[in-house]
């Protein structure tokens, strides 16, 4: 035997351990570990993932000699278990279960009660009673039929047989069925299998075992497993292990039961035993949810000794695995068996609390705690959420209208507005509004800003609506296919299973930006505690335990991370929020959003429609003081931290009105005809606006625009510095492709800055730089670096151009590509490291080669994505910039990336944000033992 | 003196030579060379371009010590000339002329008759008469005033003074003005200068000289010179030399004259002395065109000795420079002086004939001849042209409506059609049609195909209209800003200087695709001789001398080139033409154009609007035989040469009708409402269609489309091979970004190919490959190469994506960038080597590293551009593919690139195209001496 292919475990210890996860799968490795710890694990053995890989590669052929090895392992197991497979006198029953390196709950298959045939059923009946034997038999036949022989793709037909039988017998539960009923059910099930597949359930238990192991291996390639791996980024070539284990029975009467236990509460992370159990049942009954389980407190009442034993198991496992654990157990006639344990799925809050508490408990180091909390989980702590009971009631009432893509986390309710104008008007009347649109454009900004939430029929997670929503922290559900809007009738219709539901402006609607649910009516929300403390200042940190945990973990993260984190913000309130959430500057201030404010869009439009440079200058003269005052407020808010201001970027036609009334109003202002406004708008229209007259091209064709913006920036800097604050403006030119373009624009900016300084007798310091967002810019970055103090990778546009895919049009393509497995991830959500990432690497390398002190940042949406941040750490960038609400996530992700890459800083005393979190938060350790467990729904 | 800054030349030889062009400029170097040859060159000296560079870098400061060196050179010149600057007794007059390394005719400045002041004018009058002296003086004052002192930016005000004077005196020519008139004119001119500039023309001749040299240097930076350099790709940092030379006078009476001579006819290249002269005039009079010059035959009649001397000069220069030369000469009182010589600007035909003849004359090797003919010049020999006198008459009649961008070479007249439908209808009635559109889309293909020429108001040289026009060989003028189309009134209006000219459908219009002229009415054209011989077969090669030259030069080119040349063609006629013009295969067969044929667009639309896969399959079943028969005809035409077929590429909405009638018709066919067709079209509309659902994305979402196309290709291949011909299909997948996409599509193609072969019991060979047209594809080319037999760089899309610039929207940006010098060339015309080219290099390197035998081609528009071909040669690609009419150009350019890169093949006997050109063409050497020169207009 060259390489071990089977690993035993049982009361005498185990061949494997939790370190062998890749080989034994999570289930097999943890069973081995528990056996090593002396926990009561039924004996068994695990066939490795390596065997599965060979099996799949051979298209369903087992490796040579494996059969013999399985026979030998079975023989050892029979000795340990004191029973033999197929022995009518004392039949050994087996479970055959899957288990991959990563947890894929419910995705793959399990066969239970294996080893039963007509002869062993009789033997089992003699030992434990007829009813029990028949119950096991019907379970086995059903599982074997569906999993090994592939009966019933859509619904479980065996469940239907069982339900029919219960109806005929007029009983509510399985337990009420007699042995004869169950025996008959076995027969009907066998008939069904024969009818559907032409095959028989083999009588030979070894044949059963062989086929069950192969079925478990095959289940790795089932569509739902493949789809799950796509979503969870699990490689297709890992394969699953198969664990063969002696059955224990929670269905042997009232002193038997089966249950699930969490070592801490997976909802809030508090250190109390949590879980539920079902007397007289097998494990699958809990999972299937057919009977309502009882809370663990009930087990404590019924069998305090078992409860104590379980509590010890939980503590032992937490100590060994140093994690919040999820444990499956079975009690057979008063004897406790542990069947499985794994790291528990938990909410963001639970993840955070468990990690922080475990540091206090000395189970984890700070580094480990920082690595343990998924960065995205922090988002849970930042968004208002719907009151859970109210939501459930609404769903019961049939108020669910549709599901879309969850694009802006949080919960929002408001009255429907179908135009930005209406949204603004309602908001000004003090109403809460949900803006419902086919899709949004920059013109809609004010309406979006006014609304509580956004719902769009089209566009994906990186559509304009989604992008703006995230930056603004708005709740958003996008790409809601069931929604269609009739602009004339002013209705929003939802195609539901119950038919078309038509909403009008003013009707109430609720959006859940976490689940994508669109619910009719008003649902109450709960604001996030963390934001109340850190941003709104309406709550004290010492009274806010979640915020304490949040602050503490991030203080540890900050002590490790190398990457700086800045925010994308173009409003003073956003800037202030970003600062409160730990931003170290503004990495992207989009000046175009400023033009949509009241009184600004009009001169902007005059500027665009000007017939001459003189007219254009006149309009710009009106814009200058408005833009300057915006910068003044942002610079003030940022209190000396760097602010990267990007000059005008979007195509001009985005600023022009589209509806008749607005066109007429504009024509009146300009003293021309509506026709003329329309004609000019038409002239500005482009086939591919993304690839047209925008970015620095605007500034090159209309240098006076760049000059006005530069003047506004530097005059504002002077104003704020006169107030005694420092200002560090970094002016950034967008969509640059060549050094000549960059130089042309920077010359204008430089000259204007010098002029302003001269006029005001002021000394300012500033940086001048460029976006790297066209592939060409990355390719000629060495050249650009000669003219730039900094680069900021605009990975949104860089992704669009590198892939030749517009975010606005990507929806159906992204969906299809993810479904078909052509992409593992949405490249707009996580950076495409092989393509776009290669350009980032090239750009960084060329840039640094030409100018070693070059500052390198990222300001695309990827700046707030943990997987992308890991890449940016490896690429050696200086900072990432993201929307304010993602700043904490980026801070944590940056720390994790640094720890993984080995570039983490030494630990420094955590003294950020004016609090010393270590003194504030007291872990609720005392609650650990005295806790009264309570049921989970 | 560390470095020589001044080079003398004169009757005693010269310091410089023609090898020093970079330092002395073309003019200075060639004057030195002529002096070395002993030709009668007036003495002088040249101040180097190096001095100019220092002068410009110092912002108008002369290098230290230069003044002294100029004084010394002047002293030497005075001795040689036997006259002294400023000497009233025997005044030396000088010309100060510019001359850069590359010829920039008329772009920079010249000062003549320098050295005159009140005292020297008197001396000159004593020597040569008062009238002559005053004539020289008024010339000098005018030139000095405008060039050195900068009088009169818009029109030459001195010319106005002269014209006024002639009007007052009622005389027609300068010669009729008396000395006193001219003296008065000098005074008026000086007054004008004083009035406009506040400055005086210096009396001190040395001051004049100093300022004139500086003015010549400054003229390097004049806007028109800068603009010219942009167009001609001349670097800004070359600078100009200044040549100071003793004046000779063609205006000293009837035995004096001045003229221009070509060593061969620059129009047709025939070896006969050609030129014109003007008795009693200075050189500028010839250039200014104020008097009509006489043909050289008249000089032969008047002064046979001078003519003979000139003939010898021409022969001597041709022998020395081994080129068709342009010579300026002056005869002063019977003595011949040669003032300048340079390589003559010539037509394509002349270029070709001179090169081929010079090989026969042993002046050039074949390699040199191949290098000597600009590849683009061959285009002249391929397009029909307007009859020149008819065009001139039309312009005289004010029939010029506008000028646009010349996008498709050639000349076309026809009646105006404003819709593709109208164009088709008229063409079917046998009319010649000019299709006039705001812009074109693939839907217009049939109309474009039916039309003689295309005129668009929008779009640049690489717009759809231009691209299709070039591929189809249609005449096209695009981006005609003066044109606006009223779709309702069905009129095309041209804003002309004379007001709005309105044309209706049916009015006649002529387009010159070489000049961009749009002329009202019908102009007769002359078809290209080369095409008659090679493509149409309506003329015999032995009766077509231009075709003989063409074939001969290309046979030489073919013997040197390494790159193969294929054609982009998707119609059998195009394929046949391409083959006749030397294409070695089809590098790009766009299948989408096929769908626009009669009877094809309807099932295509059904396919697009299908509600289910079944409906889509039904529509595809109708398309299959149509597409198969297209491929059959193309494969037949290509006679065994490789044909790269690209699967469906453009966004589907391009195939849908836009006008009401067509929508109604389609709805009727489909049995649905117009509204439904409109709704579906709306759904398919995209914000950035260039970046949307197209290319392989279509084939991935609708695999049945790819399958149908593959079936059509391979069934057609079987049909044609059954006829005894070989077929080499190469199936190419567009817009690929990842190996998974490519594999998914190639799997379908491979399976279909195998199925077809199995069904028909046929063995086929084929290649499968991918376009490299997204930046990502180039970056992951190593990965793609594992799945591809070949790559074809789609440099059109690659340029759009790398730069983030849509061809459809690039017009104003390209213009602005070229004008402002941000770009040296239009990246859509010549490949951007630093950016897009870097991706080509990366893609080729990665691809070849993974698969050394990988076939690499280019199928973008750049495949027919000589500068780009030079790059592709360096990048080591295997072939370029271009529109059929550019195949000969690409063949020549490929040879030139190979010769320059040192990768040329050894000479092989030229036996291409079934003719042995060396035996056919007999150079007209005997015509050389006996020729009667005739005037050029």
mmCIF file with all atom_site columns, N, CA and C in Angstrom, chain A residues 686-691 697 700-701 741 775-776 779 801-806 809 817 820 832 835 839, chain B residues 686-691 697 700-701 741 775-776 779 801-806 809 816-817 820 832 835 839:
data_model
loop_
_atom_site.group_PDB
_atom_site.id
_atom_site.type_symbol
_atom_site.label_atom_id
_atom_site.label_alt_id
_atom_site.label_comp_id
_atom_site.label_asym_id
_atom_site.label_entity_id
_atom_site.label_seq_id
_atom_site.pdbx_PDB_ins_code
_atom_site.Cartn_x
_atom_site.Cartn_y
_atom_site.Cartn_z
_atom_site.occupancy
_atom_site.B_iso_or_equiv
_atom_site.pdbx_formal_charge
_atom_site.auth_seq_id
_atom_site.auth_comp_id
_atom_site.auth_asym_id
_atom_site.auth_atom_id
_atom_site.pdbx_PDB_model_num
ATOM 1   N N  . UNK A 1 686 ? -24.193 59.801 -27.808 1.00 0.00 ? 686 UNK A N  1
ATOM 2   C CA . UNK A 1 686 ? -23.121 58.965 -28.351 1.00 0.00 ? 686 UNK A CA 1
ATOM 3   C C  . UNK A 1 686 ? -23.581 57.519 -28.440 1.00 0.00 ? 686 UNK A C  1
ATOM 4   N N  . UNK A 1 687 ? -23.010 56.794 -29.367 1.00 0.00 ? 687 UNK A N  1
ATOM 5   C CA . UNK A 1 687 ? -23.352 55.379 -29.530 1.00 0.00 ? 687 UNK A CA 1
ATOM 6   C C  . UNK A 1 687 ? -22.906 54.581 -28.315 1.00 0.00 ? 687 UNK A C  1
ATOM 7   N N  . UNK A 1 688 ? -21.691 54.845 -27.864 1.00 0.00 ? 688 UNK A N  1
ATOM 8   C CA . UNK A 1 688 ? -21.142 54.169 -26.688 1.00 0.00 ? 688 UNK A CA 1
ATOM 9   C C  . UNK A 1 688 ? -20.609 55.227 -25.721 1.00 0.00 ? 688 UNK A C  1
ATOM 10  N N  . UNK A 1 689 ? -21.501 55.809 -24.918 1.00 0.00 ? 689 UNK A N  1
ATOM 11  C CA . UNK A 1 689 ? -21.065 56.940 -24.085 1.00 0.00 ? 689 UNK A CA 1
ATOM 12  C C  . UNK A 1 689 ? -19.882 56.597 -23.173 1.00 0.00 ? 689 UNK A C  1
ATOM 13  N N  . UNK A 1 690 ? -19.815 55.332 -22.786 1.00 0.00 ? 690 UNK A N  1
ATOM 14  C CA . UNK A 1 690 ? -18.703 54.884 -21.948 1.00 0.00 ? 690 UNK A CA 1
ATOM 15  C C  . UNK A 1 690 ? -17.361 55.085 -22.656 1.00 0.00 ? 690 UNK A C  1
ATOM 16  N N  . UNK A 1 691 ? -17.387 55.057 -23.980 1.00 0.00 ? 691 UNK A N  1
ATOM 17  C CA . UNK A 1 691 ? -16.152 55.128 -24.767 1.00 0.00 ? 691 UNK A CA 1
ATOM 18  C C  . UNK A 1 691 ? -16.073 56.436 -25.544 1.00 0.00 ? 691 UNK A C  1
ATOM 19  N N  . UNK A 1 697 ? -10.798 63.922 -21.696 1.00 0.00 ? 697 UNK A N  1
ATOM 20  C CA . UNK A 1 697 ? -11.130 64.426 -23.044 1.00 0.00 ? 697 UNK A CA 1
ATOM 21  C C  . UNK A 1 697 ? -11.978 65.689 -22.962 1.00 0.00 ? 697 UNK A C  1
ATOM 22  N N  . UNK A 1 700 ? -9.729  68.511 -22.117 1.00 0.00 ? 700 UNK A N  1
ATOM 23  C CA . UNK A 1 700 ? -8.840  68.892 -23.217 1.00 0.00 ? 700 UNK A CA 1
ATOM 24  C C  . UNK A 1 700 ? -9.623  69.694 -24.251 1.00 0.00 ? 700 UNK A C  1
ATOM 25  N N  . UNK A 1 701 ? -10.852 69.289 -24.506 1.00 0.00 ? 701 UNK A N  1
ATOM 26  C CA . UNK A 1 701 ? -11.667 70.051 -25.453 1.00 0.00 ? 701 UNK A CA 1
ATOM 27  C C  . UNK A 1 701 ? -12.178 71.357 -24.841 1.00 0.00 ? 701 UNK A C  1
ATOM 28  N N  . UNK A 1 741 ? -1.833  63.739 -22.709 1.00 0.00 ? 741 UNK A N  1
ATOM 29  C CA . UNK A 1 741 ? -3.127  64.161 -22.159 1.00 0.00 ? 741 UNK A CA 1
ATOM 30  C C  . UNK A 1 741 ? -2.960  64.623 -20.719 1.00 0.00 ? 741 UNK A C  1
ATOM 31  N N  . UNK A 1 775 ? -6.867  50.414 -20.174 1.00 0.00 ? 775 UNK A N  1
ATOM 32  C CA . UNK A 1 775 ? -5.738  49.481 -20.279 1.00 0.00 ? 775 UNK A CA 1
ATOM 33  C C  . UNK A 1 775 ? -4.470  50.181 -20.766 1.00 0.00 ? 775 UNK A C  1
ATOM 34  N N  . UNK A 1 776 ? -4.646  51.150 -21.669 1.00 0.00 ? 776 UNK A N  1
ATOM 35  C CA . UNK A 1 776 ? -3.459  51.815 -22.171 1.00 0.00 ? 776 UNK A CA 1
ATOM 36  C C  . UNK A 1 776 ? -2.693  52.508 -21.053 1.00 0.00 ? 776 UNK A C  1
ATOM 37  N N  . UNK A 1 779 ? -0.520  50.169 -19.401 1.00 0.00 ? 779 UNK A N  1
ATOM 38  C CA . UNK A 1 779 ? 0.588   49.717 -20.245 1.00 0.00 ? 779 UNK A CA 1
ATOM 39  C C  . UNK A 1 779 ? 1.683   50.784 -20.364 1.00 0.00 ? 779 UNK A C  1
ATOM 40  N N  . UNK A 1 801 ? -13.226 47.940 -19.562 1.00 0.00 ? 801 UNK A N  1
ATOM 41  C CA . UNK A 1 801 ? -12.451 48.033 -20.798 1.00 0.00 ? 801 UNK A CA 1
ATOM 42  C C  . UNK A 1 801 ? -11.614 46.780 -21.034 1.00 0.00 ? 801 UNK A C  1
ATOM 43  N N  . UNK A 1 802 ? -11.058 46.240 -19.982 1.00 0.00 ? 802 UNK A N  1
ATOM 44  C CA . UNK A 1 802 ? -10.214 45.058 -20.153 1.00 0.00 ? 802 UNK A CA 1
ATOM 45  C C  . UNK A 1 802 ? -11.044 43.880 -20.646 1.00 0.00 ? 802 UNK A C  1
ATOM 46  N N  . UNK A 1 803 ? -12.274 43.809 -20.143 1.00 0.00 ? 803 UNK A N  1
ATOM 47  C CA . UNK A 1 803 ? -13.133 42.693 -20.544 1.00 0.00 ? 803 UNK A CA 1
ATOM 48  C C  . UNK A 1 803 ? -14.016 43.044 -21.735 1.00 0.00 ? 803 UNK A C  1
ATOM 49  N N  . UNK A 1 804 ? -14.101 44.339 -22.057 1.00 0.00 ? 804 UNK A N  1
ATOM 50  C CA . UNK A 1 804 ? -15.021 44.729 -23.120 1.00 0.00 ? 804 UNK A CA 1
ATOM 51  C C  . UNK A 1 804 ? -16.460 44.516 -22.705 1.00 0.00 ? 804 UNK A C  1
ATOM 52  N N  . UNK A 1 805 ? -16.782 44.881 -21.484 1.00 0.00 ? 805 UNK A N  1
ATOM 53  C CA . UNK A 1 805 ? -18.113 44.603 -20.944 1.00 0.00 ? 805 UNK A CA 1
ATOM 54  C C  . UNK A 1 805 ? -18.577 45.791 -20.108 1.00 0.00 ? 805 UNK A C  1
ATOM 55  N N  . UNK A 1 806 ? -19.714 46.356 -20.526 1.00 0.00 ? 806 UNK A N  1
ATOM 56  C CA . UNK A 1 806 ? -20.254 47.519 -19.836 1.00 0.00 ? 806 UNK A CA 1
ATOM 57  C C  . UNK A 1 806 ? -21.036 47.088 -18.610 1.00 0.00 ? 806 UNK A C  1
ATOM 58  N N  . UNK A 1 809 ? -24.717 46.994 -19.074 1.00 0.00 ? 809 UNK A N  1
ATOM 59  C CA . UNK A 1 809 ? -25.296 45.977 -19.938 1.00 0.00 ? 809 UNK A CA 1
ATOM 60  C C  . UNK A 1 809 ? -24.894 44.566 -19.510 1.00 0.00 ? 809 UNK A C  1
ATOM 61  N N  . UNK A 1 817 ? -22.822 33.700 -17.248 1.00 0.00 ? 817 UNK A N  1
ATOM 62  C CA . UNK A 1 817 ? -21.444 33.219 -17.106 1.00 0.00 ? 817 UNK A CA 1
ATOM 63  C C  . UNK A 1 817 ? -21.236 32.552 -15.752 1.00 0.00 ? 817 UNK A C  1
ATOM 64  N N  . UNK A 1 820 ? -23.067 29.151 -15.863 1.00 0.00 ? 820 UNK A N  1
ATOM 65  C CA . UNK A 1 820 ? -22.394 28.155 -16.685 1.00 0.00 ? 820 UNK A CA 1
ATOM 66  C C  . UNK A 1 820 ? -20.973 27.865 -16.202 1.00 0.00 ? 820 UNK A C  1
ATOM 67  N N  . UNK A 1 832 ? -10.853 40.731 -11.187 1.00 0.00 ? 832 UNK A N  1
ATOM 68  C CA . UNK A 1 832 ? -10.364 39.648 -12.038 1.00 0.00 ? 832 UNK A CA 1
ATOM 69  C C  . UNK A 1 832 ? -8.845  39.695 -11.990 1.00 0.00 ? 832 UNK A C  1
ATOM 70  N N  . UNK A 1 835 ? -6.686  39.024 -15.417 1.00 0.00 ? 835 UNK A N  1
ATOM 71  C CA . UNK A 1 835 ? -6.727  40.004 -16.501 1.00 0.00 ? 835 UNK A CA 1
ATOM 72  C C  . UNK A 1 835 ? -6.540  41.418 -15.983 1.00 0.00 ? 835 UNK A C  1
ATOM 73  N N  . UNK A 1 839 ? -3.063  43.994 -15.265 1.00 0.00 ? 839 UNK A N  1
ATOM 74  C CA . UNK A 1 839 ? -2.832  45.398 -15.636 1.00 0.00 ? 839 UNK A CA 1
ATOM 75  C C  . UNK A 1 839 ? -2.491  46.237 -14.399 1.00 0.00 ? 839 UNK A C  1
ATOM 76  N N  . UNK B 2 686 ? -28.981 48.510 -25.725 1.00 0.00 ? 686 UNK B N  1
ATOM 77  C CA . UNK B 2 686 ? -27.957 48.549 -24.683 1.00 0.00 ? 686 UNK B CA 1
ATOM 78  C C  . UNK B 2 686 ? -27.377 49.947 -24.573 1.00 0.00 ? 686 UNK B C  1
ATOM 79  N N  . UNK B 2 687 ? -26.903 50.271 -23.382 1.00 0.00 ? 687 UNK B N  1
ATOM 80  C CA . UNK B 2 687 ? -26.310 51.585 -23.160 1.00 0.00 ? 687 UNK B CA 1
ATOM 81  C C  . UNK B 2 687 ? -25.022 51.729 -23.957 1.00 0.00 ? 687 UNK B C  1
ATOM 82  N N  . UNK B 2 688 ? -24.221 50.686 -23.912 1.00 0.00 ? 688 UNK B N  1
ATOM 83  C CA . UNK B 2 688 ? -22.957 50.677 -24.661 1.00 0.00 ? 688 UNK B CA 1
ATOM 84  C C  . UNK B 2 688 ? -22.891 49.389 -25.485 1.00 0.00 ? 688 UNK B C  1
ATOM 85  N N  . UNK B 2 689 ? -23.537 49.387 -26.655 1.00 0.00 ? 689 UNK B N  1
ATOM 86  C CA . UNK B 2 689 ? -23.622 48.135 -27.411 1.00 0.00 ? 689 UNK B CA 1
ATOM 87  C C  . UNK B 2 689 ? -22.263 47.512 -27.712 1.00 0.00 ? 689 UNK B C  1
ATOM 88  N N  . UNK B 2 690 ? -21.268 48.367 -27.842 1.00 0.00 ? 690 UNK B N  1
ATOM 89  C CA . UNK B 2 690 ? -19.905 47.872 -28.084 1.00 0.00 ? 690 UNK B CA 1
ATOM 90  C C  . UNK B 2 690 ? -19.430 46.966 -26.943 1.00 0.00 ? 690 UNK B C  1
ATOM 91  N N  . UNK B 2 691 ? -19.951 47.213 -25.757 1.00 0.00 ? 691 UNK B N  1
ATOM 92  C CA . UNK B 2 691 ? -19.494 46.491 -24.563 1.00 0.00 ? 691 UNK B CA 1
ATOM 93  C C  . UNK B 2 691 ? -20.580 45.574 -24.029 1.00 0.00 ? 691 UNK B C  1
ATOM 94  N N  . UNK B 2 697 ? -20.285 35.939 -26.548 1.00 0.00 ? 697 UNK B N  1
ATOM 95  C CA . UNK B 2 697 ? -21.357 35.972 -25.540 1.00 0.00 ? 697 UNK B CA 1
ATOM 96  C C  . UNK B 2 697 ? -22.683 35.533 -26.148 1.00 0.00 ? 697 UNK B C  1
ATOM 97  N N  . UNK B 2 700 ? -22.640 31.852 -26.443 1.00 0.00 ? 700 UNK B N  1
ATOM 98  C CA . UNK B 2 700 ? -22.739 31.169 -25.150 1.00 0.00 ? 700 UNK B CA 1
ATOM 99  C C  . UNK B 2 700 ? -24.181 31.201 -24.659 1.00 0.00 ? 700 UNK B C  1
ATOM 100 N N  . UNK B 2 701 ? -24.847 32.347 -24.843 1.00 0.00 ? 701 UNK B N  1
ATOM 101 C CA . UNK B 2 701 ? -26.244 32.419 -24.430 1.00 0.00 ? 701 UNK B CA 1
ATOM 102 C C  . UNK B 2 701 ? -27.154 31.652 -25.393 1.00 0.00 ? 701 UNK B C  1
ATOM 103 N N  . UNK B 2 741 ? -14.639 30.561 -22.026 1.00 0.00 ? 741 UNK B N  1
ATOM 104 C CA . UNK B 2 741 ? -15.534 30.990 -23.102 1.00 0.00 ? 741 UNK B CA 1
ATOM 105 C C  . UNK B 2 741 ? -15.141 30.306 -24.410 1.00 0.00 ? 741 UNK B C  1
ATOM 106 N N  . UNK B 2 775 ? -8.511  43.487 -24.281 1.00 0.00 ? 775 UNK B N  1
ATOM 107 C CA . UNK B 2 775 ? -7.214  43.496 -23.595 1.00 0.00 ? 775 UNK B CA 1
ATOM 108 C C  . UNK B 2 775 ? -7.015  42.225 -22.767 1.00 0.00 ? 775 UNK B C  1
ATOM 109 N N  . UNK B 2 776 ? -8.093  41.735 -22.151 1.00 0.00 ? 776 UNK B N  1
ATOM 110 C CA . UNK B 2 776 ? -7.939  40.551 -21.323 1.00 0.00 ? 776 UNK B CA 1
ATOM 111 C C  . UNK B 2 776 ? -7.425  39.366 -22.143 1.00 0.00 ? 776 UNK B C  1
ATOM 112 N N  . UNK B 2 779 ? -3.844  39.518 -22.412 1.00 0.00 ? 779 UNK B N  1
ATOM 113 C CA . UNK B 2 779 ? -3.161  39.292 -21.137 1.00 0.00 ? 779 UNK B CA 1
ATOM 114 C C  . UNK B 2 779 ? -3.162  37.812 -20.758 1.00 0.00 ? 779 UNK B C  1
ATOM 115 N N  . UNK B 2 801 ? -10.937 49.311 -27.000 1.00 0.00 ? 801 UNK B N  1
ATOM 116 C CA . UNK B 2 801 ? -10.972 48.924 -25.591 1.00 0.00 ? 801 UNK B CA 1
ATOM 117 C C  . UNK B 2 801 ? -9.719  49.380 -24.860 1.00 0.00 ? 801 UNK B C  1
ATOM 118 N N  . UNK B 2 802 ? -8.576  49.266 -25.502 1.00 0.00 ? 802 UNK B N  1
ATOM 119 C CA . UNK B 2 802 ? -7.336  49.663 -24.831 1.00 0.00 ? 802 UNK B CA 1
ATOM 120 C C  . UNK B 2 802 ? -7.338  51.151 -24.532 1.00 0.00 ? 802 UNK B C  1
ATOM 121 N N  . UNK B 2 803 ? -7.920  51.916 -25.471 1.00 0.00 ? 803 UNK B N  1
ATOM 122 C CA . UNK B 2 803 ? -7.945  53.361 -25.276 1.00 0.00 ? 803 UNK B CA 1
ATOM 123 C C  . UNK B 2 803 ? -9.219  53.831 -24.604 1.00 0.00 ? 803 UNK B C  1
ATOM 124 N N  . UNK B 2 804 ? -10.220 52.966 -24.553 1.00 0.00 ? 804 UNK B N  1
ATOM 125 C CA . UNK B 2 804 ? -11.504 53.416 -24.021 1.00 0.00 ? 804 UNK B CA 1
ATOM 126 C C  . UNK B 2 804 ? -12.168 54.416 -24.932 1.00 0.00 ? 804 UNK B C  1
ATOM 127 N N  . UNK B 2 805 ? -12.104 54.167 -26.220 1.00 0.00 ? 805 UNK B N  1
ATOM 128 C CA . UNK B 2 805 ? -12.613 55.134 -27.195 1.00 0.00 ? 805 UNK B CA 1
ATOM 129 C C  . UNK B 2 805 ? -13.341 54.394 -28.307 1.00 0.00 ? 805 UNK B C  1
ATOM 130 N N  . UNK B 2 806 ? -14.602 54.751 -28.483 1.00 0.00 ? 806 UNK B N  1
ATOM 131 C CA . UNK B 2 806 ? -15.423 54.110 -29.498 1.00 0.00 ? 806 UNK B CA 1
ATOM 132 C C  . UNK B 2 806 ? -15.174 54.752 -30.860 1.00 0.00 ? 806 UNK B C  1
ATOM 133 N N  . UNK B 2 809 ? -17.755 57.215 -31.893 1.00 0.00 ? 809 UNK B N  1
ATOM 134 C CA . UNK B 2 809 ? -17.835 58.493 -31.191 1.00 0.00 ? 809 UNK B CA 1
ATOM 135 C C  . UNK B 2 809 ? -16.509 59.244 -31.203 1.00 0.00 ? 809 UNK B C  1
ATOM 136 N N  . UNK B 2 816 ? -9.461  66.706 -32.383 1.00 0.00 ? 816 UNK B N  1
ATOM 137 C CA . UNK B 2 816 ? -8.890  67.605 -31.371 1.00 0.00 ? 816 UNK B CA 1
ATOM 138 C C  . UNK B 2 816 ? -7.508  67.132 -30.935 1.00 0.00 ? 816 UNK B C  1
ATOM 139 N N  . UNK B 2 817 ? -7.349  65.832 -30.768 1.00 0.00 ? 817 UNK B N  1
ATOM 140 C CA . UNK B 2 817 ? -6.070  65.299 -30.285 1.00 0.00 ? 817 UNK B CA 1
ATOM 141 C C  . UNK B 2 817 ? -4.970  65.468 -31.329 1.00 0.00 ? 817 UNK B C  1
ATOM 142 N N  . UNK B 2 820 ? -4.067  69.221 -31.446 1.00 0.00 ? 820 UNK B N  1
ATOM 143 C CA . UNK B 2 820 ? -3.325  69.676 -30.279 1.00 0.00 ? 820 UNK B CA 1
ATOM 144 C C  . UNK B 2 820 ? -2.018  68.904 -30.094 1.00 0.00 ? 820 UNK B C  1
ATOM 145 N N  . UNK B 2 832 ? -1.451  51.992 -32.527 1.00 0.00 ? 832 UNK B N  1
ATOM 146 C CA . UNK B 2 832 ? -0.786  52.637 -31.399 1.00 0.00 ? 832 UNK B CA 1
ATOM 147 C C  . UNK B 2 832 ? 0.219   51.628 -30.848 1.00 0.00 ? 832 UNK B C  1
ATOM 148 N N  . UNK B 2 835 ? 0.707   51.290 -26.788 1.00 0.00 ? 835 UNK B N  1
ATOM 149 C CA . UNK B 2 835 ? -0.372  50.740 -25.980 1.00 0.00 ? 835 UNK B CA 1
ATOM 150 C C  . UNK B 2 835 ? -0.940  49.467 -26.583 1.00 0.00 ? 835 UNK B C  1
ATOM 151 N N  . UNK B 2 839 ? 0.026   45.201 -26.234 1.00 0.00 ? 839 UNK B N  1
ATOM 152 C CA . UNK B 2 839 ? -0.849  44.044 -26.016 1.00 0.00 ? 839 UNK B CA 1
ATOM 153 C C  . UNK B 2 839 ? -0.666  43.007 -27.126 1.00 0.00 ? 839 UNK B C  1
#
